[in-house]
Coordinates of C-alpha atoms in Angstrom, one line a residue:
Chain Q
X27 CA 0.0 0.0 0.0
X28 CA 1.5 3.7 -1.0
X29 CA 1.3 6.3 1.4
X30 CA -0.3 9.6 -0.2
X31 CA -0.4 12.9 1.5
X32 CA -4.0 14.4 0.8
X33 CA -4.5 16.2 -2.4
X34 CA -1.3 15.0 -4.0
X35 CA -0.5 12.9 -6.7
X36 CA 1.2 9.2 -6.6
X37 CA 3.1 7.9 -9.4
X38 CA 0.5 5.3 -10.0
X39 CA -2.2 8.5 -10.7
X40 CA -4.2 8.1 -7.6
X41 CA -5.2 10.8 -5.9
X42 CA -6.3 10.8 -1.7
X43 CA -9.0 13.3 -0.7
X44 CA -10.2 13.5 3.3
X45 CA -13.1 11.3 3.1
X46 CA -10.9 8.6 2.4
X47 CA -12.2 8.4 -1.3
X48 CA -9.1 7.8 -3.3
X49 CA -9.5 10.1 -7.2
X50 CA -7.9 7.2 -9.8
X51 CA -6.5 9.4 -12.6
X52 CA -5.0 6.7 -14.4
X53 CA -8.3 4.7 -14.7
X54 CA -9.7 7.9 -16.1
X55 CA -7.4 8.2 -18.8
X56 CA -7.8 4.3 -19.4
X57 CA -11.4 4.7 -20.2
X58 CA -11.2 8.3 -21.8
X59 CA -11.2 7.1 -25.1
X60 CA -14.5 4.9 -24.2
X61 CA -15.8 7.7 -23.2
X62 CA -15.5 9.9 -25.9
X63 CA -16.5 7.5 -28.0
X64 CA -19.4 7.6 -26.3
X65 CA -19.5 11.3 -26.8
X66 CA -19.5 10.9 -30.5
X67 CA -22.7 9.0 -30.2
X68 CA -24.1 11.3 -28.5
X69 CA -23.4 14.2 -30.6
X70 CA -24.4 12.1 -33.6
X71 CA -28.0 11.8 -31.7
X72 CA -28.0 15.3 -30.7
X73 CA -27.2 16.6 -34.8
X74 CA -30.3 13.8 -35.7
X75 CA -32.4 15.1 -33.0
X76 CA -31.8 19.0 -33.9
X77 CA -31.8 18.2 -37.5
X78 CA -35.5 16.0 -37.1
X79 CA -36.3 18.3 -34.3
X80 CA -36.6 21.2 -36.3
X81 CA -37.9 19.7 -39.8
X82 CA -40.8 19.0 -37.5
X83 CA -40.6 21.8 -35.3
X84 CA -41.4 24.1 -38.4
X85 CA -44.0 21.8 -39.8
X86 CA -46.1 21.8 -36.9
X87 CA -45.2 25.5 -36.4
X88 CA -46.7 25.9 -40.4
X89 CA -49.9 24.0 -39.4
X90 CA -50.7 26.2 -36.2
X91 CA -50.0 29.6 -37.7
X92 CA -51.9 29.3 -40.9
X93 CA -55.2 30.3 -41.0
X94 CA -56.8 26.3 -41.5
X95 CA -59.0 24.7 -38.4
X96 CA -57.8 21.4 -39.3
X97 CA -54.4 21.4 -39.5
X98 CA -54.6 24.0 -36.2
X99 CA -56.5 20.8 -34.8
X100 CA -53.6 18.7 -35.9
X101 CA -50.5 20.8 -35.0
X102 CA -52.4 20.9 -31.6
X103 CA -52.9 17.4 -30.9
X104 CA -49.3 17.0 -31.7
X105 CA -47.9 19.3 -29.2
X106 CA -50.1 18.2 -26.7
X107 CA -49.0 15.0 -27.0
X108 CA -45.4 15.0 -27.4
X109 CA -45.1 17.9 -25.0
X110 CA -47.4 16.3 -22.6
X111 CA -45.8 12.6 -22.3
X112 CA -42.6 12.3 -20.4
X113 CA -39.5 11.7 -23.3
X114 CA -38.4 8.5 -21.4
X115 CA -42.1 7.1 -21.6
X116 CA -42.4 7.7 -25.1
X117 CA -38.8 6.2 -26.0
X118 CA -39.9 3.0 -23.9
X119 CA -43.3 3.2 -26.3
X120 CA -41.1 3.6 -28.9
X121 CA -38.7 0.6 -28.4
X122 CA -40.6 -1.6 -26.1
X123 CA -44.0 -1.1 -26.5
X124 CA -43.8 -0.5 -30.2
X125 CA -42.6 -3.8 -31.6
X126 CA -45.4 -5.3 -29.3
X127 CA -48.6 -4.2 -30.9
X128 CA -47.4 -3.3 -34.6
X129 CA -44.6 -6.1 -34.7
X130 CA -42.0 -3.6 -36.2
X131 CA -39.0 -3.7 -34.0
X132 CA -36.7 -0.5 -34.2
X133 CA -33.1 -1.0 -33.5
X134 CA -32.2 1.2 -30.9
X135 CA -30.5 3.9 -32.8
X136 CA -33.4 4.9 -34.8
X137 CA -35.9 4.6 -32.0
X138 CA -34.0 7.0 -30.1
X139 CA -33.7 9.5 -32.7
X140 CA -37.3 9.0 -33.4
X141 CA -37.9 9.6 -30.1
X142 CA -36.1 12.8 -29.1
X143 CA -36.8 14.2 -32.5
X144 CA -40.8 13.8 -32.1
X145 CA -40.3 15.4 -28.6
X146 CA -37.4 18.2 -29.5
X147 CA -40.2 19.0 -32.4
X148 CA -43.0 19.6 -30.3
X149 CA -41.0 22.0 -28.5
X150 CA -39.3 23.8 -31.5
X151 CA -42.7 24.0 -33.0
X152 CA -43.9 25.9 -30.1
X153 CA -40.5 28.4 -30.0
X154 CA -41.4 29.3 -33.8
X155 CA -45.4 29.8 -33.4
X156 CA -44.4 32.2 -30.8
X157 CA -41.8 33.8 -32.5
X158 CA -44.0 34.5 -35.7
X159 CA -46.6 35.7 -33.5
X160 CA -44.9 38.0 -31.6
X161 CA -44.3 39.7 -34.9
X162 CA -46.3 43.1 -34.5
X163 CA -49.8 42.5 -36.5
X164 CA -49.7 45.9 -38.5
X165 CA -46.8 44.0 -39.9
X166 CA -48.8 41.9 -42.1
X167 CA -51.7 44.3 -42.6
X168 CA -49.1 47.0 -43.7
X169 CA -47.7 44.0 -45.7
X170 CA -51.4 43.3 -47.0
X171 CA -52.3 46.9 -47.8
X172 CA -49.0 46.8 -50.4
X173 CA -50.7 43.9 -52.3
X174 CA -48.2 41.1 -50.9
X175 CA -50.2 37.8 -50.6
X176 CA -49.8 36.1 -47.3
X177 CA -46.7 33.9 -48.1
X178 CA -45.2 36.7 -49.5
X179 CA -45.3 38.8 -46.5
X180 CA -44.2 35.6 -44.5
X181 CA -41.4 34.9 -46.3
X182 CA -40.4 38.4 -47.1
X183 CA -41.5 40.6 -44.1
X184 CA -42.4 38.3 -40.8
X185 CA -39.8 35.3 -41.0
X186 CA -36.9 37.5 -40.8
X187 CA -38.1 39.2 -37.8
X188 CA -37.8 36.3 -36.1
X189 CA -34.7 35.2 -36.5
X190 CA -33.2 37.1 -33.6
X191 CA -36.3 36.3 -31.1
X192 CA -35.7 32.6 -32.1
X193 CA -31.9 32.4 -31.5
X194 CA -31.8 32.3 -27.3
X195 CA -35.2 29.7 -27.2
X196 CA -33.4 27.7 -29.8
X197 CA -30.3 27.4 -28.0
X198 CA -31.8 26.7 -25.0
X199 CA -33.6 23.8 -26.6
X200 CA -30.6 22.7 -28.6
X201 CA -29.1 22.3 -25.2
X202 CA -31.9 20.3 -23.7
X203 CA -31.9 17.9 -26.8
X204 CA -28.6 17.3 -25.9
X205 CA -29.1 16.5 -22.6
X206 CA -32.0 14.5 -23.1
X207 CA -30.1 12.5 -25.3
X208 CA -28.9 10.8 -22.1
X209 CA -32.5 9.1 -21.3
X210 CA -31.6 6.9 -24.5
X211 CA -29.3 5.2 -22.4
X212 CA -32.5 3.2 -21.2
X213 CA -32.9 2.0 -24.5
X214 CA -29.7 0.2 -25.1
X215 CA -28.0 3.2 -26.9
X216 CA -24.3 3.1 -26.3
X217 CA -23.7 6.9 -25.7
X218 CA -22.0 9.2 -23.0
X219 CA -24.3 8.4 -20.1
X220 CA -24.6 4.4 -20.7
X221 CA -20.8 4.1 -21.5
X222 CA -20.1 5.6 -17.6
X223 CA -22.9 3.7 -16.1
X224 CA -21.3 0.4 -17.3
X225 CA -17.6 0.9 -16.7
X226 CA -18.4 2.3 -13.5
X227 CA -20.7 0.0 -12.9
X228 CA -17.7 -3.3 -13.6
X229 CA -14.7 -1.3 -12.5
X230 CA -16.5 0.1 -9.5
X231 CA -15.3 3.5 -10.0
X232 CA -18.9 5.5 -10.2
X233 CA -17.3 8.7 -9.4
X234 CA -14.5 9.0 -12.0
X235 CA -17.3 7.8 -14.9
X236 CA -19.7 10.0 -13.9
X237 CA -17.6 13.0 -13.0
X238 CA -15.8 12.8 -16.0
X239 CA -19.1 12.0 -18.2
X240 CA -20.3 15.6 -17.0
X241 CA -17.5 17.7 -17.8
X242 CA -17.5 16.4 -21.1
X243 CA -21.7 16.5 -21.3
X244 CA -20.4 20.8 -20.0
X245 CA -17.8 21.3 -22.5
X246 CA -20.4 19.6 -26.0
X247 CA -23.4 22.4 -24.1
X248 CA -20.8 25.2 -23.9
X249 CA -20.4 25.0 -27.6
X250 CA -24.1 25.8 -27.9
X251 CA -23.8 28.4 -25.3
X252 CA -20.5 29.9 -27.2
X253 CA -22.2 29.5 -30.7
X254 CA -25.6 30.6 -29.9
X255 CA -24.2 33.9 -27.7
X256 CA -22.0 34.8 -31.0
X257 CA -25.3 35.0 -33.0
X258 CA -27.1 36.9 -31.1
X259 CA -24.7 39.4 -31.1
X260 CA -24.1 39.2 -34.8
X261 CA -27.8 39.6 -35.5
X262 CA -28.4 42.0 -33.2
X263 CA -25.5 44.1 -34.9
X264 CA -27.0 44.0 -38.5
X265 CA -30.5 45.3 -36.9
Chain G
X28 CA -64.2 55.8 -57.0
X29 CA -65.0 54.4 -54.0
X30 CA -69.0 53.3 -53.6
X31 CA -69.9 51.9 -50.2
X32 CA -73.6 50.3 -50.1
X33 CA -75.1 50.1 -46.6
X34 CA -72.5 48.0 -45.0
X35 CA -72.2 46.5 -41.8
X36 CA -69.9 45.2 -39.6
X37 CA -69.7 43.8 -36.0
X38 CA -67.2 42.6 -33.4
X39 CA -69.0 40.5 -31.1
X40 CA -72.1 42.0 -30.2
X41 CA -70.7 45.4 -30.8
X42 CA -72.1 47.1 -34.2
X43 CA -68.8 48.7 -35.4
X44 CA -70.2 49.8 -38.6
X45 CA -74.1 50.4 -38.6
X46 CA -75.6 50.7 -42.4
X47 CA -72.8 53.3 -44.3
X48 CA -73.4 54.4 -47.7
X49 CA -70.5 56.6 -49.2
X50 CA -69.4 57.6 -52.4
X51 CA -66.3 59.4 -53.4
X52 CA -65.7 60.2 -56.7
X53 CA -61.6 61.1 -58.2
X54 CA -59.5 63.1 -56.6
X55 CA -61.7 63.8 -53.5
X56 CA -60.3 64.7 -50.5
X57 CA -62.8 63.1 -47.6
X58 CA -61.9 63.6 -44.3
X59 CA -63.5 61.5 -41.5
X60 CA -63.9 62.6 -38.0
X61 CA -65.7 61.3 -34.9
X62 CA -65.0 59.8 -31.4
X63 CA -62.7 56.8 -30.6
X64 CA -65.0 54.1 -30.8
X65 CA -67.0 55.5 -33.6
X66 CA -65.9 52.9 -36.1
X67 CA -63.9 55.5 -38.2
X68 CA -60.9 53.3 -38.3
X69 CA -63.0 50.2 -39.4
X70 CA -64.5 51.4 -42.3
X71 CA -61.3 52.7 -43.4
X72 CA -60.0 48.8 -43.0
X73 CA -63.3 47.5 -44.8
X74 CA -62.1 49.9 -47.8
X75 CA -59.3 47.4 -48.6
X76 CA -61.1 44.4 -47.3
X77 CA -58.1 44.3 -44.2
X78 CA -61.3 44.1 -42.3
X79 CA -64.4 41.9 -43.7
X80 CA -67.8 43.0 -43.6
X81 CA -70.9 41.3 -42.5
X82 CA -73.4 43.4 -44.9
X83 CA -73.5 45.7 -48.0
X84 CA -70.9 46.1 -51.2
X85 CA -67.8 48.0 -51.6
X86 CA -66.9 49.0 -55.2
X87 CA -63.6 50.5 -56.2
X88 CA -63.9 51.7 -59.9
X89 CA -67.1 49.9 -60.3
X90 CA -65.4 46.3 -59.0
X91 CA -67.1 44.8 -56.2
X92 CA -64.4 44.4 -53.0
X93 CA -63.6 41.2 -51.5
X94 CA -66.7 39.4 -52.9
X95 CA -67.7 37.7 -56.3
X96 CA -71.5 37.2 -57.4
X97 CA -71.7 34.0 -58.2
X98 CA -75.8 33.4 -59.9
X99 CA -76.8 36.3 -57.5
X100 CA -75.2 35.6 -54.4
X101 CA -72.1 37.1 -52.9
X102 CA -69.8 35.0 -52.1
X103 CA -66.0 35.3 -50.5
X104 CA -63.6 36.3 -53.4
X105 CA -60.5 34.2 -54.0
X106 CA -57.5 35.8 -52.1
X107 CA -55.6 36.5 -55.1
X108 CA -58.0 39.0 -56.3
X109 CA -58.0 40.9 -52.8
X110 CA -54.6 41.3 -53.5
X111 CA -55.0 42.8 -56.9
X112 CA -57.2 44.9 -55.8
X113 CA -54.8 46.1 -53.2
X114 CA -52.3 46.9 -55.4
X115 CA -55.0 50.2 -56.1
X116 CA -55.3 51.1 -52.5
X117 CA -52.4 52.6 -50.3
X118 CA -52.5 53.1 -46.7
X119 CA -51.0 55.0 -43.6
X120 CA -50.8 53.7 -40.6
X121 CA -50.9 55.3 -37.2
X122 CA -48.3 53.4 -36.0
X123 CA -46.3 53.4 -39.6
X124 CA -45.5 50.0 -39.8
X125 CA -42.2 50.1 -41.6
X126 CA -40.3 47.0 -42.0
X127 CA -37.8 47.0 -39.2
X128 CA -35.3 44.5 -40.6
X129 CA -35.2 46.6 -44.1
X130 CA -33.7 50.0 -45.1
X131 CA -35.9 53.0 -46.1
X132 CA -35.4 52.1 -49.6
X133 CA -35.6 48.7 -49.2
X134 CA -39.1 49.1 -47.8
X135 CA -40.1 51.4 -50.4
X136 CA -38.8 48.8 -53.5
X137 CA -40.2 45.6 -51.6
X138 CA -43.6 45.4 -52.4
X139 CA -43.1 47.2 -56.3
X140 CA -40.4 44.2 -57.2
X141 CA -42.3 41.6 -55.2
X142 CA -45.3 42.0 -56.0
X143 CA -45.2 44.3 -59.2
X144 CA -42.1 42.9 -60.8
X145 CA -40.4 45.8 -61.6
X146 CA -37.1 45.4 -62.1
X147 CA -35.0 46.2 -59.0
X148 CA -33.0 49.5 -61.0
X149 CA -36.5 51.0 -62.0
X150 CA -37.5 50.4 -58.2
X151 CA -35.0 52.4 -57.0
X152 CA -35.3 55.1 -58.9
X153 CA -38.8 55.4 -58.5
X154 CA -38.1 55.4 -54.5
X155 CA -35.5 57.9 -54.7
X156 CA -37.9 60.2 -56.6
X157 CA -40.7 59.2 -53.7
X158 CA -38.2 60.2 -51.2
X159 CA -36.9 63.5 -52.8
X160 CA -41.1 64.1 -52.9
X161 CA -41.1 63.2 -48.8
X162 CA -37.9 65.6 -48.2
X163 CA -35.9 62.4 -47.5
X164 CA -33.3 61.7 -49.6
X165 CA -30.5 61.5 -47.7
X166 CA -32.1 59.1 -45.6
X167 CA -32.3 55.9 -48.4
X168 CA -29.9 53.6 -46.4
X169 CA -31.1 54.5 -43.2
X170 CA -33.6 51.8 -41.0
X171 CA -36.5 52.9 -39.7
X172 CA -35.4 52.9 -36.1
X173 CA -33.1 55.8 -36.6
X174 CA -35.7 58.0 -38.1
X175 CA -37.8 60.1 -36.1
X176 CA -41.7 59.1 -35.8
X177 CA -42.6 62.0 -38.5
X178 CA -40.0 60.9 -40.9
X179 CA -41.1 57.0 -40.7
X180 CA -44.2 58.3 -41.3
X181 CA -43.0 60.3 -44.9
X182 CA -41.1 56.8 -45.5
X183 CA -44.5 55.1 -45.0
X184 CA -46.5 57.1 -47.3
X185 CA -43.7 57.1 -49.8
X186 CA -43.7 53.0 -49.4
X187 CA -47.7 53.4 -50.1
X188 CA -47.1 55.8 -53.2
X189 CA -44.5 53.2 -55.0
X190 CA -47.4 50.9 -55.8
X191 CA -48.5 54.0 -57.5
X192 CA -52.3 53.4 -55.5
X193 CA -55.3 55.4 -57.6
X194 CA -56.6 55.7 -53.8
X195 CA -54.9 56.5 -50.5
X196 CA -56.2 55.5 -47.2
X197 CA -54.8 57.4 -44.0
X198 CA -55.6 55.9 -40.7
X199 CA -55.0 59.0 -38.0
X200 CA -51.3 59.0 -39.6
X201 CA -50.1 61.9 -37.2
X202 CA -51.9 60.5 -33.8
X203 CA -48.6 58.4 -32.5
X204 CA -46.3 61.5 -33.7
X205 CA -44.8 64.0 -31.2
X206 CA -46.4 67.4 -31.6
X207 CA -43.9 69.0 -33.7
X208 CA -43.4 66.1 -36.2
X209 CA -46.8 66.5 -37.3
X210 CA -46.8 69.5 -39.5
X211 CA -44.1 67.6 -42.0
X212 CA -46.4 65.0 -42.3
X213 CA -49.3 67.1 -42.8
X214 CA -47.7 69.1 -45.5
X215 CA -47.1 65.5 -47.7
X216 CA -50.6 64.7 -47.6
X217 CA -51.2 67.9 -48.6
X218 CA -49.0 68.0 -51.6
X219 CA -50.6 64.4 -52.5
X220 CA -53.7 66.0 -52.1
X221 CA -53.1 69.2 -54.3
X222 CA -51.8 66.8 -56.9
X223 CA -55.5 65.3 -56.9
X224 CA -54.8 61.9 -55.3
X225 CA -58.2 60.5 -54.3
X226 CA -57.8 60.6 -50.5
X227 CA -59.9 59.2 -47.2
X228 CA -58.0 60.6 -44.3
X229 CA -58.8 59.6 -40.4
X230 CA -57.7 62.5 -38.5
X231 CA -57.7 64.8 -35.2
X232 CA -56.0 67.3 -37.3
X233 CA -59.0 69.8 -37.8
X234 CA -57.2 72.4 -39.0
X235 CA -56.4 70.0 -42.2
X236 CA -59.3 68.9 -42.5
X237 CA -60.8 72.6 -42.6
X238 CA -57.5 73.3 -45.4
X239 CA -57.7 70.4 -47.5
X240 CA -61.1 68.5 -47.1
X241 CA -63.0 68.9 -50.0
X242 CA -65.6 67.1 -47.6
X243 CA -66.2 66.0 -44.2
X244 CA -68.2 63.0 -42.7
X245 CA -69.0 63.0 -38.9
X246 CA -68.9 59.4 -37.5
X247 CA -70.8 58.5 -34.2
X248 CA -71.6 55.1 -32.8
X249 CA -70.8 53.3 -36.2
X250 CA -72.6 55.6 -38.3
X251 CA -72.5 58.6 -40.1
X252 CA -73.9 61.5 -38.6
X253 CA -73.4 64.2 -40.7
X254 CA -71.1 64.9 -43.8
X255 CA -70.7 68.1 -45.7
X256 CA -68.0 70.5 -46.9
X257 CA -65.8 71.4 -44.0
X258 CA -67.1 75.5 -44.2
X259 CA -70.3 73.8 -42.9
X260 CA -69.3 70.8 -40.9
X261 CA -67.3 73.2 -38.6
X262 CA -69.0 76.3 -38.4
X263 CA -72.5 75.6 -38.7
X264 CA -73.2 71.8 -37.8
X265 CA -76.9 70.5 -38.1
X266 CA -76.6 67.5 -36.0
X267 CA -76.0 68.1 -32.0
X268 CA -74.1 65.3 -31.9
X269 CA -71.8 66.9 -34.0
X270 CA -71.6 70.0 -31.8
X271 CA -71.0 68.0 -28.9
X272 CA -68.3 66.6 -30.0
X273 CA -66.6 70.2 -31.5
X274 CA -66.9 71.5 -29.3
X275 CA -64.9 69.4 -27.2
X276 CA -62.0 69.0 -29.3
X277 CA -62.0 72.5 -31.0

């Protein structure tokens, strides 16, 4: 047995704090590269999610701004659903529940994109009705009373008002999917989050996993954080 | 020009409009006063259909406004030919409603090349000339929210005037303005009106409508109370109503 004062290093990498607990640095750099391959799948998810995510997100956004009771009925339903059902219920519909009553069985991968997308959309949807609707009304009528038809004026005088509204919401929810993309880890998805729970889970080392998990889960949402800030300073420059 | 047949209009229970019948032939200045409430603003809006009506026809030039008869009943027109028809009709808003994410010149050549299809050089030019007109040429690359509120407003009517409208509609266009921006405005409608654009203008401003009214129609509880040449309307009104109310604004 070494003897290590507190807080230093050993040669071996293992570090002594005062409850006892002893910080193994070397078995952290061992299963770094696990890790971060790990974090590739999640970052994979989290560009499927966003990318699905938003294709929705606008779609539903489409059907509850235009002027048309059914598809208003339908853009509704959808939120309220997807917005209403907890994400890790619906992925364990999704994969579990799924294969069950339709017999089609989704490997895990899709499922879990299906699943955060048709959640992430929900919420994007709602970020972009609000943002188009928050767009001052004599907008369109001054828009209207020029002869513009009412894509025009969309596309031409509305839409690009919100792009500046839309960037904070948008980053926020950009930084949730990726988060949530930890709940796939139910599902049998390799990512971050599983790829600590297991190693920690046969090495017995929970604290290095999971520590180490999170700081790179902080650095992949400071990126959003960096990139969405530097927009909304860009945009808010050209206004 | 502009032929309104008994229409109607409600919000709710509220009777907005209440049975108007107007005409206003080329080049006629028609002023239209009355309390908040009155539904002055309304008909205005039902003149380019920006507001439906429940009852009556509009005609502009003899074409029938938002509606199509279809074997003698009026039915919704297809959106398309509201449009058109908007292409005719120009209108000031009280709060201006310039685009915010476009230059001054980009909101005058917007709706010309979109809509229009003029060419983008012939756009331009045309707004420079509308803005020389307006006093503000040097303002082209400017955006809206560094021009004071009687400036956007010149940029507003000169945005309305590139569609080259036969008709323009002012909705109190000098009511959000500070008190000494108003005059510049004023003095562009007046030009517009000297140079015999046909012109319905909601408005506080009694001393233009006294100037450059060639009529005056006195609105009350969504109808119209009174209308006559402005010599009459404000200095020898037949309907108390009418008193009432100039008295307590004069």
């Amino acid at each position: 047995m070494q003897i290590i004062e507190l807080g230093k290093v050993s040669n071996s990498g293992v570090m002594k704090v005062a409850t006892g607990f002893v910080w193994d640095w070397a078995f952290v750099l061992k299963m770094l590269p696990l890790l971060l391959k790990g974090a590739v799948m999640t970052v994979t998810l989290t560009a499927c999610a966003i990318t699905f995510g938003t294709g929705i997100g606008l779609i539903i956004a489409f059907m509850k701004i235009i002027k048309n009771p059914v598809l208003n009925f339908i853009g509704g339903i959808y939120t309220w659903v997807f917005r209403g059902i907890p994400l890790l219920v619906q992925l364990f519909i999704i994969y579990y529940a799924l294969p069950m009553v339709l017999g089609i069985t989704l490997d895990a991968f899709p499922a879990a994109v299906i699943g955060i997308s048709l959640c992430g959309g929900a919420y994007i949807a709602e970020i972009i009705r609000a943002g188009v609707q928050s767009v001052d009304k004599g907008q369109m009528e001054a828009s209207m009373s020029l002869g513009m038809g009412y894509f025009q004026a969309m596309r031409r005088v509305i839409v690009p008002q919100t792009y500046r509204r839309l960037i904070p919401p948008m980053g926020n929810e950009f930084i949730t999917l990726l988060k949530d993309t930890a709940l796939v880890s139910t599902i049998t998805m390799t990512e971050l989050t599983r790829t600590a729970q297991i190693y920690s889970a046969s090495h017995f080392k929970p604290f290095e996993m999971f520590l180490t998990a999170g700081v790179i889960y902080l650095i992949l949402t400071t990126f959003f954080t960096v990139v969405f800030g530097k927009l909304e300073t860009k945009l808010a420059q050209s206004e | 020009m502009i032929k309104v047949e008994s229409i109607s209009k409600s919000f709710g229970s509220l009777k907005v409009l209440d049975n108007i019948n107007l005409n206003i032939s080329p080049g006629e200045v028609v002023v239209v006063i009355g309390p908040s409430g009155s539904g002055k603003s309304t008909l205005l809006r039902c003149i380019n259909y920006l507001e439906k009506i429940d009852d009556g026809k509009i005609y502009i030039d003899g074409k029938l406004v938002g509606k199509k008869e279809i074997n003698g009943r009026l039915v919704e027109a297809p959106a398309k030919e509201v449009y058109k028809m908007r292409e005719n009709i120009g209108m000031v808003f009280q709060r201006f409603n310039l685009f915010p994410h476009m230059t001054v010149l980009q909101n005058i050549t917007e709706a010309p090349v979109l809509v229009k299809k003029v060419s983008k050089q012939e756009a331009f030019k045309q707004a420079l000339q509308l803005l020389e007109k307006v006093g503000l040429d040097e303002k082209a690359n400017a955006y809206p929210a560094h021009l004071s509120g009687g400036q956007q407003q010149r940029v507003a009517i000169a945005r309305a005037l590139a569609m080259e409208p036969k008709i323009m509609l002012f909705d109190e266009p000098t009511s959000a303005l500070d008190p000494e921006l108003v005059g510049e405005v004023l003095a562009v409608m007046k030009d517009l009106a000297k140079e015999g654009m046909t012109m319905v203008v909601v408005t506080h401003e009694m001393s233009f409508a006294k100037e450059v009214a060639d009529r005056v129609i006195f609105m009350d509880e969504g109808k119209i109370v009174e209308e006559g040449p402005p010599s009459q309307i404000f200095t020898n009104p037949s309907h108390p109503r009418t008193r009432e109310f100039l008295v307590k604004i004069l």
